[in-house]
Amino acid sequence: MKFSTKAIHAGQEPDPSTGAVSIPIYQTSTYAQEGIGKNRGYEYARTQNPTRSALESNLAALEGGRACFAFASGMAATNAVMTLLRAGDHVIVSDNTYGGTFRLFDKILKKFGVEFSYVDAREPQNVEDAARPETRMVFIETPTNPVMSLVDIKAVGEITRRRGVRLVVDNTFMSPFFQQPLELGADIVVHSTTKYLNGHSDSIGGAVILNDEEDIAAMAFIQNAAGAIISPMDAWLVMRGTKTLAVRMKQHDENGRIVAQFLSEHPKVQRVYYPGLKSHPQYELARRQMTGFGGMISFETGSLENAGRVLEGVRLCTLGESLGGVETLISHPATMTHASVPEVERNRLGITDGLVRISVGIEDVEDIIADLDHAFGAI
Ligand SMILES: Cc1ncc(COP(=O)(O)O)c(C=O)c1O
């Protein structure tokens, strides 16, 4: 099956008890058992839920993995992956991940004796140079949030494979429609399903997709033991979202390219970060590693004041955190998504006070451009 067919059919067999074409929302905490040790494969809903299982089969198929585990949020998914580690283990992280990922590593997991090194992973050699005998994992986000720099998954995968270290890729920005990290050599993919997979800004969720049998068994154990599962309603909402993932992503990509071009030519914009622009320093890698560029763009307005004018001047674009919904969302990384990153570090990474991030939706692109153009008038 090709991608769009899998998105609609994988894990979506009609419900066995009624034939319902849309998988029911099994809103139950437990299941009736026939006798001691006799049940229909379902005992307690933290451990198994048919709606969640259907979503997990669907996402495993889309990412080309053997198994998927769905969680209550993207952060819960990342946290579950990190519990594969133990005290004394060392992790190499691409600097410039989502602020919440950095916060989880720096403020919580460090306390349990896991060590983290943050490297500029645009250059794979930096990953190699940071490796220690106790390194057990490399965690990357590509494209990175919010300055859209890329990590060469294949090149880093060669390093991790040689060293027997797991490579984890946060594939939230591209979705499996545009980027397939497992095929490129990653071991584990994590998602905030809250974003493109759900696509309608009406659910919070996360997912882990992987291939290694031992890690699959460990993740099944962790999902049940720690219990940060996605709810049946949210699982259903994400599944409804993935059915249209292909058509939505094509439109996000088409609109994204047009808006990026408009921004790059606008006199009030000092710099645009979008991997689909030829001026992006990793444009060639983007073309090699992704099959589209998506709808995430950041741009520099020059100052906090200018950023404020744009953010308050828009009428169609919604000022808010998050991304990947059908509606265009606009945000200010320095005070919103990346507020937990220290200021010095933010400035080093290019997350300046004047930086604005836009998640281009699938409205008519002329309307998005007219809205931005009007807002720029206030600068
Ligand atoms: C790239 C990326 N990864 C992970 C997350 C965390 O996901 P969630 O908000 O679903 O916990 C986010 C949230 O913005 C994100 O942008």
XYZ file of C-alpha atoms and ligand atoms in Angstrom:
395
model
C 0.000 0.000 0.000
C 1.168 3.515 -0.718
C 1.100 6.317 1.859
C -2.416 7.771 1.417
C -3.966 4.295 1.278
C -2.157 3.273 4.463
C -3.239 6.511 6.144
C -6.870 5.623 5.485
C -6.790 1.838 5.947
C -3.911 0.679 8.184
C -5.330 -0.463 11.515
C -8.788 0.686 10.409
C -10.588 -2.622 9.875
C -14.330 -2.264 10.545
C -15.248 -2.867 14.188
C -15.681 -6.650 14.674
C -18.819 -6.407 16.819
C -20.895 -4.048 14.639
C -19.033 -3.440 11.368
C -18.737 0.282 12.200
C -16.441 1.795 9.566
C -15.180 4.458 11.934
C -13.391 2.765 14.836
C -15.589 3.344 17.928
C -14.325 5.389 20.853
C -14.053 2.632 23.450
C -14.697 4.885 26.424
C -14.224 2.259 29.107
C -11.835 1.741 31.988
C -12.237 -2.029 32.230
C -13.631 -5.109 30.464
C -15.947 -7.888 31.671
C -14.053 -11.153 32.178
C -15.591 -14.601 31.750
C -13.779 -16.291 34.627
C -10.478 -16.347 36.445
C -7.818 -15.740 33.805
C -10.472 -15.868 31.029
C -10.908 -12.687 28.982
C -11.065 -11.540 25.347
C -7.564 -10.082 25.367
C -8.657 -6.957 27.207
C -8.405 -6.637 30.986
C -7.851 -3.002 31.937
C -7.826 0.096 29.730
C -4.445 1.485 30.807
C -2.974 -1.717 29.387
C -5.148 -2.199 26.266
C -7.778 -0.143 24.492
C -9.028 -0.984 20.967
C -9.258 2.678 19.875
C -5.690 3.302 21.003
C -4.511 0.066 19.331
C -6.099 1.118 16.035
C -4.242 4.455 16.177
C -0.988 2.708 17.079
C -1.287 0.317 14.106
C -2.015 3.259 11.841
C 0.994 5.324 12.973
C 3.354 2.319 12.918
C 2.375 1.753 9.268
C 2.843 5.426 8.354
C 6.333 5.636 9.878
C 7.294 2.178 8.565
C 7.936 0.819 12.080
C 7.116 -2.520 13.706
C 5.278 -0.988 16.655
C 3.839 2.246 17.958
C 2.873 3.341 21.460
C 0.573 6.338 21.889
C 0.868 8.736 24.806
C -1.017 11.577 26.461
C 1.231 14.231 24.880
C 4.370 14.619 22.826
C 6.278 15.276 26.039
C 4.900 12.085 27.617
C 6.129 10.185 24.535
C 9.626 11.681 24.782
C 9.714 11.058 28.520
C 8.747 7.407 27.978
C 11.614 6.981 25.490
C 14.054 8.507 27.967
C 13.072 5.948 30.609
C 14.815 3.338 28.428
C 17.958 4.894 29.976
C 19.422 4.571 33.445
C 21.524 6.726 35.788
C 25.029 7.263 34.422
C 23.938 7.091 30.764
C 24.869 9.967 28.472
C 22.713 11.472 25.715
C 23.757 13.731 22.826
C 21.042 16.199 21.828
C 20.804 18.522 18.841
C 20.847 22.023 20.374
C 17.746 23.922 19.354
C 15.028 21.365 20.047
C 11.534 22.327 21.206
C 11.920 24.268 24.493
C 9.850 21.719 26.414
C 12.201 18.927 25.361
C 15.166 20.875 26.711
C 13.215 21.587 29.921
C 12.419 17.887 30.427
C 16.075 16.904 29.961
C 17.585 19.795 31.902
C 15.171 20.214 34.798
C 13.887 16.676 35.375
C 15.942 13.864 33.851
C 19.306 15.361 34.858
C 18.202 14.949 38.475
C 18.084 11.182 37.932
C 21.711 10.996 36.839
C 21.279 11.021 33.050
C 23.796 13.381 31.413
C 23.120 15.501 28.343
C 25.450 17.189 25.846
C 23.934 19.704 23.427
C 25.718 19.933 20.094
C 25.278 21.720 16.800
C 24.197 18.581 14.973
C 24.046 20.326 11.588
C 27.604 19.041 11.457
C 27.488 15.243 12.124
C 31.135 15.292 13.198
C 30.051 17.252 16.304
C 27.914 14.264 17.306
C 30.875 11.932 16.848
C 33.129 14.255 18.863
C 30.654 14.430 21.776
C 30.374 10.630 22.087
C 31.661 8.973 25.268
C 31.848 5.323 26.305
C 28.664 5.845 28.363
C 26.709 7.471 25.483
C 23.514 5.480 24.964
C 21.361 7.740 22.828
C 21.416 10.563 20.303
C 18.233 12.662 20.266
C 17.630 14.996 17.336
C 14.837 17.170 16.046
C 14.934 17.989 12.336
C 14.029 20.526 11.124
C 14.661 22.188 14.469
C 12.207 24.362 16.258
C 12.073 27.293 15.489
C 15.045 28.236 13.256
C 14.530 25.376 10.826
C 18.046 23.986 10.735
C 18.458 20.389 9.641
C 20.306 17.331 10.825
C 21.437 14.734 8.293
C 19.617 11.677 9.707
C 21.485 9.204 7.498
C 24.913 10.570 8.425
C 24.130 10.628 12.164
C 22.552 7.158 11.847
C 25.847 5.799 10.504
C 27.634 7.147 13.593
C 25.067 5.765 16.051
C 24.944 2.355 14.357
C 28.720 2.059 14.431
C 28.713 2.906 18.139
C 25.695 0.744 19.023
C 23.792 3.802 20.262
C 20.071 4.510 19.700
C 19.154 7.362 17.356
C 15.854 9.061 18.272
C 14.271 11.557 15.867
C 11.452 13.959 16.716
C 9.564 13.940 13.395
C 6.789 16.320 14.473
C 7.558 19.126 12.009
C 7.658 17.037 8.831
C 5.265 14.186 9.710
C 5.857 10.798 8.060
C 4.387 12.197 4.855
C 7.528 14.250 4.171
C 10.216 12.469 6.194
C 10.761 8.807 7.112
C 13.487 8.714 9.801
C 13.393 4.917 10.345
C 14.137 4.340 6.664
C 16.984 6.861 6.898
C 18.596 4.946 9.790
C 16.906 6.146 12.994
C 15.930 3.609 15.655
C 13.042 5.457 17.281
C 10.671 8.191 16.078
C 8.752 10.419 18.471
C 5.820 12.661 17.637
C 3.711 15.290 19.181
C 0.496 14.041 17.510
C -0.963 17.344 18.727
C 0.479 18.894 15.556
C 0.187 17.680 11.936
C -0.967 14.130 12.697
C -4.095 15.400 14.437
C -4.075 18.485 12.240
C -7.170 20.205 13.634
C -5.910 21.733 16.901
C -8.384 19.703 18.930
C -6.292 17.107 20.752
C -3.073 16.663 22.730
C -1.141 13.437 22.183
C 2.168 11.800 21.427
C 3.590 8.657 19.858
C 6.715 6.513 19.805
C 7.411 4.320 16.768
C 10.255 1.810 16.729
C 11.638 -1.460 15.331
C 13.934 -3.132 17.850
C 12.189 -6.067 19.564
C 13.825 -5.482 22.960
C 12.961 -1.774 22.917
C 9.401 -2.604 21.789
C 8.962 -4.903 24.802
C 10.435 -2.214 27.071
C 8.127 0.482 25.660
C 5.050 -1.733 26.121
C 6.111 -2.223 29.722
C 6.796 1.507 30.276
C 3.507 2.570 28.661
C 1.584 0.335 31.030
C 3.763 0.781 34.111
C 4.045 4.585 33.964
C 0.591 4.906 32.397
C 0.826 8.176 30.430
C -1.551 6.812 27.766
C -3.534 8.756 25.188
C -7.283 8.800 25.918
C -9.675 6.924 23.585
C -11.274 10.195 22.452
C -7.896 11.732 21.598
C -6.760 8.534 19.866
C -9.888 8.744 17.714
C -9.293 12.400 16.887
C -5.714 11.704 15.784
C -6.935 8.793 13.636
C -9.466 11.017 11.984
C -6.624 13.434 11.351
C -4.226 10.932 9.798
C -6.816 9.929 7.197
C -6.353 13.339 5.554
C -2.668 13.758 6.404
C -1.521 13.420 2.795
C -3.893 16.007 1.350
C -3.302 18.427 4.222
C 0.485 18.154 4.042
C 0.472 18.823 0.297
C -1.492 22.020 0.915
C 0.657 23.087 3.912
C 3.684 22.622 1.674
C 2.223 24.537 -1.276
C 1.126 27.439 0.951
C 4.394 27.301 2.934
C 6.520 27.767 -0.189
C 4.427 30.731 -1.355
C 4.418 32.456 2.060
C 8.193 31.884 2.474
C 8.818 33.468 -0.922
C 6.571 36.427 -0.034
C 8.409 36.927 3.279
C 11.824 36.659 1.671
C 10.933 39.508 -0.715
C 9.269 41.735 1.918
C 11.245 44.872 2.875
C 10.177 44.635 6.546
C 11.566 41.111 6.924
C 15.277 40.795 7.642
C 15.683 37.050 7.357
C 13.545 33.988 6.597
C 14.166 30.483 7.910
C 12.540 27.920 5.586
C 14.295 24.827 4.214
C 12.474 25.171 0.898
C 14.181 28.455 0.024
C 17.300 28.125 -2.108
C 18.947 30.612 0.260
C 18.607 28.141 3.171
C 22.136 26.866 3.898
C 20.901 23.244 3.995
C 18.553 23.410 1.014
C 20.315 20.476 -0.703
C 20.038 18.283 2.409
C 16.355 19.232 2.728
C 15.735 18.069 -0.840
C 17.595 14.835 -0.236
C 16.088 13.908 3.116
C 12.536 15.239 2.834
C 9.957 14.939 0.062
C 8.485 18.372 0.827
C 9.275 21.378 2.987
C 6.049 21.760 4.953
C 4.430 24.825 6.443
C 6.767 25.923 9.247
C 8.561 29.223 8.706
C 10.339 31.624 11.053
C 11.327 35.169 10.189
C 13.274 37.996 11.764
C 11.545 41.333 12.253
C 14.498 43.050 13.963
C 13.120 43.802 17.427
C 10.629 42.822 20.115
C 8.609 45.895 19.215
C 8.387 44.927 15.546
C 7.491 41.339 16.417
C 4.748 42.639 18.725
C 3.324 44.821 15.960
C 3.115 41.897 13.550
C 1.657 39.534 16.136
C -0.946 42.052 17.250
C -1.655 43.285 13.721
C -2.751 39.994 12.189
C -6.468 39.252 11.983
C -6.719 35.949 10.141
C -3.581 34.326 11.553
C -4.186 33.271 15.149
C -1.653 34.287 17.784
C -1.068 31.116 19.774
C 1.350 28.326 20.657
C 1.318 25.050 18.748
C 1.485 24.314 15.034
C 0.348 21.910 12.360
C -3.364 22.720 12.418
C -5.483 23.604 9.387
C -5.552 27.212 10.593
C -2.526 29.506 10.365
C -0.955 30.019 13.790
C 1.623 32.674 14.550
C 3.802 32.828 17.645
C 6.751 34.442 19.394
C 9.259 31.666 20.274
C 11.369 33.750 22.711
C 8.450 34.320 25.082
C 6.240 31.354 24.218
C 7.569 27.953 23.062
C 11.209 28.665 23.986
C 10.797 30.735 27.155
C 12.385 27.867 29.117
C 15.655 28.198 27.147
C 18.094 30.623 28.867
C 18.389 34.004 27.093
C 22.096 33.654 26.261
C 21.423 30.294 24.674
C 18.383 31.660 22.807
C 20.449 34.462 21.302
C 23.199 32.043 20.302
C 20.647 29.880 18.503
C 19.023 32.810 16.687
C 15.848 32.759 18.793
C 15.939 36.532 19.109
C 13.255 38.839 20.483
C 12.411 39.818 16.917
C 11.863 36.258 15.685
C 8.329 35.293 14.695
C 7.252 31.730 13.857
C 4.385 30.925 11.563
C 2.652 27.608 11.055
C 1.112 28.119 7.648
C -2.361 26.609 7.487
C -4.391 25.438 4.529
C -6.567 28.512 4.035
C -6.441 30.282 0.647
C -2.853 31.481 0.561
C -3.834 34.906 -0.835
C -5.717 35.583 2.400
C -2.725 34.595 4.564
C -0.435 36.874 2.572
C -2.873 39.797 2.663
C -3.124 39.412 6.447
C 0.669 39.391 6.933
C 1.135 42.278 4.522
C -1.413 44.323 6.458
C 0.341 43.538 9.769
C 3.740 44.557 8.344
C 2.205 47.961 7.646
C 2.400 48.670 11.396
C 6.208 48.353 11.480
C 8.832 19.477 17.830
C 8.005 19.254 19.051
N 8.187 18.145 19.777
C 7.462 17.907 20.900
C 6.505 18.796 21.342
C 5.735 18.504 22.599
O 4.456 18.033 22.270
P 3.170 18.183 23.215
O 2.867 19.641 23.299
O 2.137 17.376 22.496
O 3.527 17.610 24.541
C 6.280 19.968 20.618
C 5.266 20.926 21.076
O 5.157 22.035 20.620
C 7.050 20.206 19.449
O 6.878 21.331 18.721
